[in-house]
Amino acid sequence: MSDVVLLGAPGSGKGTQASRIASERRWVHLSTGDLFRMHLVNDTALGQLAKSYMDNGELVPDEITVDMVRDRLERVPTDARVIYDGFPRTVRQAEALDELLTDLGRSFARAVLLDVPRDELVRRMTKRATCMNCQTVYNLATNPPKREGVCDRCGGQVLQRSDESPQIIERRLDVYEKQTKPLIELYAKRGGLRRIDGTGDPLEVAKRMSEAFA
Ligand code: AMP
């Protein structure tokens, strides 16, 4: 199946949009951030390894990340389409994804970039809270859960992530600029990169996303 890579800085809305598209179209949502957080919650060896990188806003090393993606992708039927959220994040990971797709009989359709200015990213992440169970994202200023601290969707606990302190947010954005932004150029050169304005109401952004996949 032809898979889709969703690019964008932390806080650009990748998780929200990928999860919506995946449930509407029955695609598989593969979020490396969510996978790492699941390992953290379950206190696996991989979770323990990833923790210090995540806490400091750094990227988990490529080999560890790629092995985790391979493990997940091997369990996806070849006729199911995957939307990658938060992967690849380095040039090495992009190369590894190409290899994985070939090995597993999959193909690449296009990359979509959610474009949001840095000051808006900081504003969003400072107000962001996430359900620790189903990963639904809330904005405590504009879209809080109906009951404080309780997820509307699953009743799980809604908290601000530990990597969303002001200092770590800036660090994560610096890491994005340095290590992930070059991927925009890389996918643009291959052709088929769609840039989407990621500002404004999430429903409006979702409409723009749907148009990009029409
Ligand atoms: P996210 O929720 O996508 O912002 O990811 C949270 C954290 O998980 C990141 O700050 C990294 O520490 C780690 N992480 C997620 N995806 C990757 C990736 N593709 N490569 C390396 N580290 C990652």
XYZ file of N, CA, C and O in Angstrom, residues 27-181:
620
model
N -6.949 3.947 8.111
C -5.522 3.783 7.900
C -4.901 3.439 9.252
O -5.530 3.608 10.297
N -3.659 2.986 9.216
C -2.939 2.717 10.466
C -2.144 3.962 10.838
O -1.383 4.487 10.023
N -2.346 4.443 12.065
C -1.632 5.622 12.560
C -0.392 5.137 13.293
O -0.505 4.528 14.351
N 0.776 5.406 12.720
C 2.008 4.950 13.386
C 2.747 6.170 13.927
O 3.371 6.917 13.169
N 2.609 6.400 15.235
C 3.263 7.543 15.885
C 4.402 7.023 16.750
O 4.173 6.277 17.711
N 5.630 7.423 16.417
C 6.765 6.936 17.213
C 6.729 7.532 18.629
O 7.095 6.864 19.586
N 6.244 8.781 18.754
C 6.121 9.382 20.089
C 5.177 8.546 20.957
O 5.471 8.235 22.113
N 4.018 8.166 20.383
C 3.048 7.348 21.137
C 3.650 5.986 21.492
O 3.452 5.473 22.598
N 4.383 5.394 20.537
C 4.984 4.074 20.810
C 5.992 4.182 21.951
O 5.991 3.370 22.877
N 6.830 5.235 21.905
C 7.798 5.407 22.998
C 7.070 5.627 24.328
O 7.465 5.064 25.349
N 6.013 6.449 24.303
C 5.294 6.712 25.571
C 4.658 5.427 26.109
O 4.601 5.211 27.316
N 4.207 4.549 25.203
C 3.627 3.282 25.646
C 4.707 2.432 26.339
O 4.462 1.819 27.367
N 5.906 2.446 25.762
C 7.009 1.703 26.389
C 7.362 2.302 27.757
O 7.675 1.577 28.692
N 7.281 3.633 27.857
C 7.566 4.285 29.148
C 6.554 3.852 30.201
O 6.926 3.462 31.313
N 5.258 3.923 29.823
C 4.192 3.568 30.766
C 4.335 2.112 31.205
O 4.156 1.777 32.374
N 4.696 1.243 30.243
C 4.821 -0.185 30.571
C 6.184 -0.534 31.155
O 6.466 -1.697 31.437
N 7.042 0.492 31.289
C 8.356 0.331 31.893
C 9.166 -0.804 31.246
O 9.766 -1.626 31.938
N 9.146 -0.848 29.917
C 9.925 -1.874 29.206
C 11.392 -1.419 29.134
O 11.705 -0.251 29.406
N 12.272 -2.336 28.693
C 13.688 -1.989 28.546
C 13.835 -0.842 27.540
O 14.615 0.098 27.751
N 13.047 -0.896 26.468
C 13.098 0.168 25.457
C 12.640 1.506 26.051
O 13.236 2.554 25.799
N 11.589 1.439 26.874
C 11.100 2.650 27.536
C 12.172 3.266 28.430
O 12.389 4.481 28.422
N 12.862 2.417 29.169
C 13.920 2.915 30.075
C 15.055 3.557 29.275
O 15.613 4.563 29.669
N 15.336 2.961 28.123
C 16.397 3.485 27.260
C 16.007 4.844 26.672
O 16.818 5.770 26.577
N 14.736 4.964 26.284
C 14.275 6.183 25.598
C 14.056 7.339 26.569
O 14.125 8.506 26.185
N 13.820 7.023 27.833
C 13.345 8.020 28.793
C 14.231 9.267 28.880
O 13.731 10.392 28.774
N 15.538 9.090 29.020
C 16.380 10.262 29.254
C 16.398 11.161 28.022
O 16.436 12.385 28.130
N 16.346 10.554 26.825
C 16.302 11.369 25.602
C 15.003 12.167 25.572
O 14.994 13.362 25.287
N 13.903 11.481 25.854
C 12.590 12.143 25.778
C 12.489 13.250 26.825
O 12.035 14.357 26.530
N 12.930 12.954 28.040
C 12.851 13.953 29.112
C 13.630 15.212 28.767
O 13.289 16.308 29.196
N 14.721 15.043 27.991
C 15.556 16.202 27.652
C 15.200 16.831 26.318
O 15.881 17.748 25.866
N 14.166 16.305 25.661
C 13.756 16.877 24.373
C 14.678 16.498 23.238
O 14.660 17.113 22.176
N 15.495 15.444 23.442
C 16.414 14.987 22.395
C 15.769 13.835 21.626
O 14.860 13.173 22.136
N 16.323 13.546 20.461
C 15.829 12.392 19.711
C 16.426 11.108 20.264
O 17.611 11.062 20.617
N 15.615 10.069 20.309
C 16.112 8.732 20.651
C 16.996 8.297 19.466
O 16.670 8.605 18.311
N 18.125 7.609 19.712
C 19.010 7.245 18.593
C 18.283 6.500 17.465
O 17.335 5.746 17.707
N 18.776 6.737 16.254
C 18.111 6.214 15.056
C 17.898 4.694 15.077
O 16.819 4.220 14.744
N 18.955 3.931 15.470
C 18.821 2.466 15.375
C 17.681 1.962 16.253
O 16.913 1.074 15.863
N 17.580 2.556 17.451
C 16.532 2.123 18.387
C 15.157 2.449 17.802
O 14.231 1.634 17.798
N 15.054 3.656 17.248
C 13.771 4.104 16.696
C 13.372 3.256 15.489
O 12.230 2.793 15.385
N 14.339 3.013 14.612
C 14.033 2.256 13.392
C 13.644 0.817 13.735
O 12.699 0.268 13.159
N 14.330 0.214 14.711
C 13.970 -1.159 15.115
C 12.538 -1.203 15.634
O 11.790 -2.133 15.353
N 12.164 -0.175 16.398
C 10.805 -0.139 16.948
C 9.775 0.001 15.816
O 8.728 -0.648 15.827
N 10.096 0.838 14.830
C 9.168 1.026 13.703
C 9.064 -0.267 12.894
O 7.970 -0.693 12.515
N 10.210 -0.918 12.673
C 10.186 -2.175 11.916
C 9.284 -3.199 12.609
O 8.427 -3.823 11.988
N 9.463 -3.297 13.912
C 8.680 -4.253 14.694
C 7.170 -3.977 14.539
O 6.375 -4.885 14.365
N 6.794 -2.697 14.558
C 5.376 -2.331 14.429
C 4.876 -2.590 13.006
O 3.791 -3.135 12.799
N 5.712 -2.194 12.049
C 5.302 -2.259 10.647
C 5.168 -3.701 10.164
O 4.339 -4.002 9.307
N 5.971 -4.589 10.744
C 5.888 -5.993 10.338
C 4.522 -6.587 10.671
O 4.125 -7.580 10.099
N 3.829 -5.941 11.619
C 2.524 -6.467 12.027
C 1.362 -5.771 11.312
O 0.207 -5.992 11.637
N 1.685 -4.886 10.342
C 0.628 -4.195 9.589
C 0.395 -4.965 8.284
O 1.354 -5.241 7.558
N -0.863 -5.327 7.992
C -1.118 -6.043 6.731
C -0.667 -5.186 5.533
O -0.791 -3.954 5.578
N -0.165 -5.822 4.473
C 0.372 -5.038 3.344
C -0.712 -4.238 2.631
O -0.411 -3.273 1.945
N -1.987 -4.633 2.789
C -3.027 -3.859 2.098
C -3.570 -2.712 2.957
O -4.510 -2.028 2.567
N -3.001 -2.496 4.134
C -3.440 -1.363 4.969
C -2.482 -0.193 4.749
O -1.269 -0.377 4.670
N -3.063 1.008 4.659
C -2.233 2.187 4.424
C -1.767 2.753 5.764
O -2.548 2.811 6.714
N -0.519 3.182 5.812
C 0.024 3.713 7.080
C 0.258 5.208 6.954
O 0.759 5.685 5.937
N -0.113 5.971 7.998
C 0.288 7.373 8.085
C 1.300 7.477 9.225
O 1.020 7.082 10.357
N 2.520 7.929 8.877
C 3.610 8.037 9.848
C 3.573 9.413 10.477
O 3.577 10.425 9.760
N 3.553 9.445 11.804
C 3.463 10.713 12.551
C 4.684 10.771 13.472
O 4.827 9.937 14.365
N 5.576 11.728 13.196
C 6.775 11.844 14.032
C 7.893 10.928 13.585
O 8.887 10.767 14.286
N 7.757 10.327 12.445
C 8.774 9.469 11.845
C 8.669 9.601 10.335
O 7.560 9.551 9.827
N 9.749 9.779 9.602
C 11.125 9.928 10.057
C 11.402 11.324 10.611
O 10.700 12.271 10.292
N 12.452 11.431 11.427
C 12.824 12.704 12.033
C 14.272 13.071 11.735
O 14.712 14.132 12.151
N 14.985 12.177 11.057
C 16.365 12.483 10.632
C 16.521 11.935 9.213
O 15.728 11.080 8.773
N 17.581 12.397 8.533
C 17.833 11.897 7.178
C 18.073 10.385 7.225
O 17.566 9.631 6.394
N 18.806 9.927 8.244
C 19.080 8.485 8.368
C 17.765 7.695 8.519
O 17.597 6.628 7.939
N 16.830 8.251 9.298
C 15.533 7.565 9.461
C 14.750 7.539 8.141
O 14.049 6.568 7.842
N 14.871 8.614 7.350
C 14.163 8.645 6.057
C 14.720 7.553 5.144
O 13.971 6.850 4.458
N 16.047 7.383 5.175
C 16.659 6.320 4.362
C 16.208 4.949 4.869
O 15.896 4.057 4.093
N 16.175 4.822 6.192
C 15.757 3.542 6.782
C 14.301 3.239 6.427
O 13.949 2.080 6.175
N 13.468 4.276 6.375
C 12.058 4.041 6.009
C 11.974 3.510 4.575
O 11.220 2.568 4.308
N 12.759 4.091 3.669
C 12.766 3.591 2.285
C 13.104 2.099 2.269
O 12.465 1.312 1.577
N 14.127 1.734 3.051
C 14.559 0.320 3.078
C 13.452 -0.563 3.654
O 13.157 -1.635 3.127
N 12.834 -0.070 4.733
C 11.762 -0.846 5.372
C 10.603 -1.078 4.403
O 10.051 -2.178 4.317
N 10.237 -0.020 3.674
C 9.106 -0.129 2.746
C 9.411 -1.179 1.686
O 8.568 -2.038 1.392
N 10.633 -1.125 1.156
C 11.013 -2.106 0.131
C 10.984 -3.518 0.715
O 10.384 -4.426 0.142
N 11.610 -3.673 1.899
C 11.684 -5.012 2.526
C 10.297 -5.593 2.768
O 10.106 -6.795 2.683
N 9.338 -4.729 3.129
C 8.031 -5.232 3.549
C 6.986 -5.144 2.429
O 5.794 -5.312 2.680
N 7.442 -4.856 1.208
C 6.524 -4.818 0.060
C 5.551 -3.664 0.120
O 4.414 -3.762 -0.349
N 5.983 -2.533 0.702
C 5.114 -1.365 0.787
C 5.672 -0.281 -0.127
O 6.772 -0.402 -0.656
N 4.927 0.821 -0.300
C 5.469 1.908 -1.119
C 5.139 3.251 -0.478
O 4.361 3.328 0.477
N 5.742 4.296 -1.044
C 5.606 5.624 -0.471
C 4.738 6.463 -1.406
O 4.996 6.526 -2.609
N 3.716 7.101 -0.878
C 2.851 7.917 -1.735
C 3.305 9.364 -1.724
O 3.649 9.926 -2.743
N 3.302 9.971 -0.561
C 3.676 11.378 -0.484
C 3.958 11.797 0.951
O 3.623 11.079 1.895
N 4.588 12.970 1.044
C 4.789 13.567 2.362
C 3.919 14.814 2.439
O 3.733 15.525 1.451
N 3.367 15.047 3.611
C 2.529 16.223 3.839
C 3.138 16.987 5.005
O 3.463 16.394 6.035
N 3.320 18.291 4.794
C 3.915 19.117 5.846
C 2.852 20.008 6.468
O 2.169 20.755 5.774
N 2.733 19.932 7.793
C 1.842 20.855 8.519
C 2.687 22.044 8.957
O 3.557 21.906 9.810
N 2.407 23.191 8.373
C 3.247 24.370 8.552
C 2.650 25.291 9.629
O 1.518 25.753 9.475
N 3.411 25.516 10.701
C 2.949 26.397 11.795
C 4.150 27.223 12.271
O 5.219 26.655 12.511
N 4.006 28.555 12.406
C 5.140 29.366 12.870
C 5.557 29.029 14.305
O 4.723 28.597 15.112
N 6.850 29.255 14.585
C 7.409 28.826 15.876
C 6.697 29.455 17.075
O 6.449 28.781 18.070
N 6.347 30.748 17.009
C 5.709 31.362 18.187
C 4.360 30.705 18.488
O 3.965 30.517 19.631
N 3.663 30.305 17.425
C 2.379 29.616 17.611
C 2.599 28.211 18.200
O 1.830 27.738 19.044
N 3.686 27.544 17.778
C 3.995 26.203 18.310
C 4.230 26.286 19.814
O 3.719 25.463 20.582
N 5.001 27.308 20.234
C 5.300 27.469 21.659
C 4.003 27.723 22.427
O 3.744 27.104 23.457
N 3.167 28.614 21.876
C 1.890 28.925 22.542
C 1.053 27.660 22.734
O 0.523 27.390 23.799
N 0.963 26.884 21.659
C 0.139 25.668 21.721
C 0.680 24.670 22.732
O -0.062 24.101 23.523
N 1.995 24.428 22.672
C 2.543 23.359 23.518
C 2.493 23.722 24.992
O 2.332 22.858 25.842
N 2.600 25.029 25.286
C 2.545 25.448 26.688
C 1.168 25.153 27.275
O 1.040 24.908 28.468
N 0.149 25.167 26.419
C -1.233 24.955 26.890
C -1.718 23.532 26.640
O -2.882 23.218 26.863
N -0.849 22.686 26.105
C -1.307 21.371 25.668
C -1.361 20.373 26.820
O -0.472 20.336 27.657
N -2.403 19.562 26.833
C -2.473 18.448 27.785
C -2.903 17.210 26.998
O -3.636 17.316 26.016
N -2.444 16.060 27.436
C -2.633 14.829 26.652
C -3.223 13.742 27.541
O -2.842 13.619 28.713
N -4.135 12.943 26.975
C -4.655 11.796 27.720
C -3.572 10.728 27.771
O -3.063 10.304 26.732
N -3.231 10.301 28.977
C -2.154 9.323 29.149
C -2.578 7.943 28.652
O -1.748 7.077 28.444
N -3.889 7.756 28.435
C -4.365 6.460 27.985
C -4.515 6.403 26.462
O -3.877 5.600 25.797
N -5.340 7.332 25.879
C -5.612 7.222 24.430
C -4.889 8.286 23.617
O -5.062 8.333 22.399
N -4.120 9.169 24.289
C -3.287 10.174 23.612
C -4.085 11.315 22.985
O -3.539 12.097 22.218
N -5.392 11.412 23.281
C -6.148 12.569 22.787
C -5.515 13.844 23.339
O -5.140 13.903 24.506
N -5.398 14.852 22.447
C -4.730 16.090 22.831
C -5.776 17.174 23.100
O -6.717 17.341 22.341
N -5.596 17.902 24.205
C -6.479 19.024 24.560
C -5.655 20.297 24.611
O -4.442 20.263 24.839
N -6.324 21.437 24.409
C -5.696 22.725 24.669
C -6.399 23.294 25.884
O -7.625 23.510 25.851
N -5.652 23.520 26.961
C -6.293 23.899 28.227
C -6.965 25.269 28.137
O -7.868 25.575 28.908
N -6.558 26.101 27.151
C -7.192 27.415 27.002
C -8.414 27.344 26.099
O -9.481 27.854 26.447
N -8.285 26.661 24.947
C -9.370 26.738 23.958
C -10.221 25.472 23.870
O -11.346 25.508 23.389
N -9.679 24.339 24.330
C -10.426 23.079 24.177
C -10.113 22.138 25.334
O -9.536 21.069 25.152
N -10.495 22.553 26.575
C -10.151 21.697 27.731
C -11.089 20.496 27.817
O -12.180 20.527 27.239
N -10.705 19.418 28.533
C -11.666 18.326 28.742
C -12.850 18.832 29.562
O -12.700 19.781 30.334
N -14.013 18.207 29.376
C -15.224 18.696 30.069
C -15.050 18.633 31.581
O -15.443 19.530 32.301
N -14.472 17.502 32.067
C -14.130 17.417 33.503
C -12.632 17.551 33.633
O -11.889 16.819 32.951
N -12.196 18.460 34.503
C -10.770 18.740 34.609
C -9.949 17.460 34.835
O -10.260 16.676 35.740
N -8.949 17.237 33.999
C -8.042 16.105 34.211
C -8.582 14.764 33.749
O -7.927 13.740 33.920
N -9.816 14.760 33.144
C -10.408 13.477 32.732
C -10.719 13.509 31.232
O -11.379 14.437 30.743
N -10.244 12.496 30.514
C -10.418 12.482 29.054
C -11.890 12.293 28.679
O -12.555 11.381 29.174
N -12.398 13.170 27.781
C -13.787 13.062 27.302
C -14.009 11.742 26.579
O -15.084 11.160 26.624
N -12.962 11.282 25.902
C -13.133 10.133 25.019
C -13.083 8.810 25.765
O -13.897 7.923 25.540
N -12.110 8.665 26.702
C -11.933 7.339 27.318
C -11.917 7.366 28.846
O -11.799 6.323 29.473
N -11.994 8.565 29.448
C -11.985 8.632 30.911
C -10.595 8.548 31.507
O -10.430 8.547 32.734
N -9.564 8.468 30.642
C -8.167 8.406 31.125
C -7.739 9.729 31.751
O -8.459 10.726 31.702
N -6.518 9.694 32.317
C -6.012 10.879 33.010
C -5.393 11.852 31.994
O -4.557 11.459 31.173
N -5.810 13.134 32.070
C -5.280 14.147 31.152
C -4.252 15.004 31.895
O -4.575 15.631 32.900
N -3.017 14.983 31.387
C -1.921 15.694 32.061
C -1.104 16.492 31.051
O -1.110 16.178 29.860
N -0.375 17.489 31.557
C 0.618 18.131 30.703
C 1.831 17.217 30.667
O 2.246 16.695 31.714
N 2.377 16.997 29.469
C 3.505 16.082 29.344
C 4.741 16.659 30.014
O 4.952 17.854 30.009
N 5.576 15.736 30.558
C 6.761 16.215 31.281
C 7.752 16.877 30.330
O 8.581 17.680 30.741
N 7.661 16.545 29.016
C 8.579 17.202 28.073
C 7.949 18.472 27.499
O 8.379 18.979 26.482
N 6.921 18.996 28.174
C 6.316 20.239 27.710
C 6.479 21.370 28.719
O 5.608 22.239 28.859
N 7.616 21.392 29.398
C 8.008 22.551 30.189
C 8.628 23.554 29.206
O 9.125 23.147 28.151
N 8.587 24.883 29.531
C 9.060 25.877 28.566
C 10.459 25.596 28.032
O 10.715 25.702 26.827
N 11.373 25.179 28.916
C 12.755 24.947 28.489
C 12.861 23.765 27.497
O 13.552 23.844 26.493
N 12.151 22.692 27.816
C 12.218 21.498 26.953
C 11.499 21.754 25.627
O 11.904 21.250 24.577
N 10.436 22.560 25.664
C 9.742 22.905 24.411
C 10.720 23.595 23.461
O 10.828 23.233 22.283
N 11.472 24.567 23.974
C 12.444 25.279 23.131
C 13.493 24.305 22.594
O 13.872 24.360 21.435
N 13.934 23.396 23.450
C 14.942 22.405 23.047
C 14.395 21.528 21.914
O 15.067 21.266 20.921
N 13.146 21.064 22.078
C 12.554 20.192 21.055
C 12.419 20.930 19.720
O 12.631 20.359 18.655
N 12.099 22.222 19.798
C 11.962 22.991 18.555
C 13.331 23.206 17.901
O 13.448 23.161 16.675
N 14.373 23.405 18.715
C 15.727 23.538 18.160
C 16.148 22.231 17.478
O 16.726 22.235 16.395
N 15.853 21.115 18.150
C 16.197 19.804 17.580
C 15.462 19.615 16.248
O 16.023 19.142 15.251
N 14.203 20.027 16.213
C 13.422 19.937 14.968
C 14.098 20.740 13.852
O 14.301 20.234 12.747
N 14.442 21.994 14.159
C 15.047 22.875 13.138
C 16.312 22.229 12.571
O 16.537 22.235 11.374
N 17.116 21.672 13.476
C 18.421 21.181 13.059
C 18.336 19.798 12.388
O 18.931 19.583 11.338
N 17.593 18.882 12.996
C 17.669 17.496 12.532
C 16.520 17.077 11.609
O 16.685 16.192 10.784
N 15.343 17.682 11.787
C 14.178 17.202 11.027
C 13.840 18.097 9.840
O 13.413 17.605 8.794
N 14.074 19.414 9.977
C 13.692 20.316 8.894
C 14.340 19.954 7.544
O 13.691 20.106 6.500
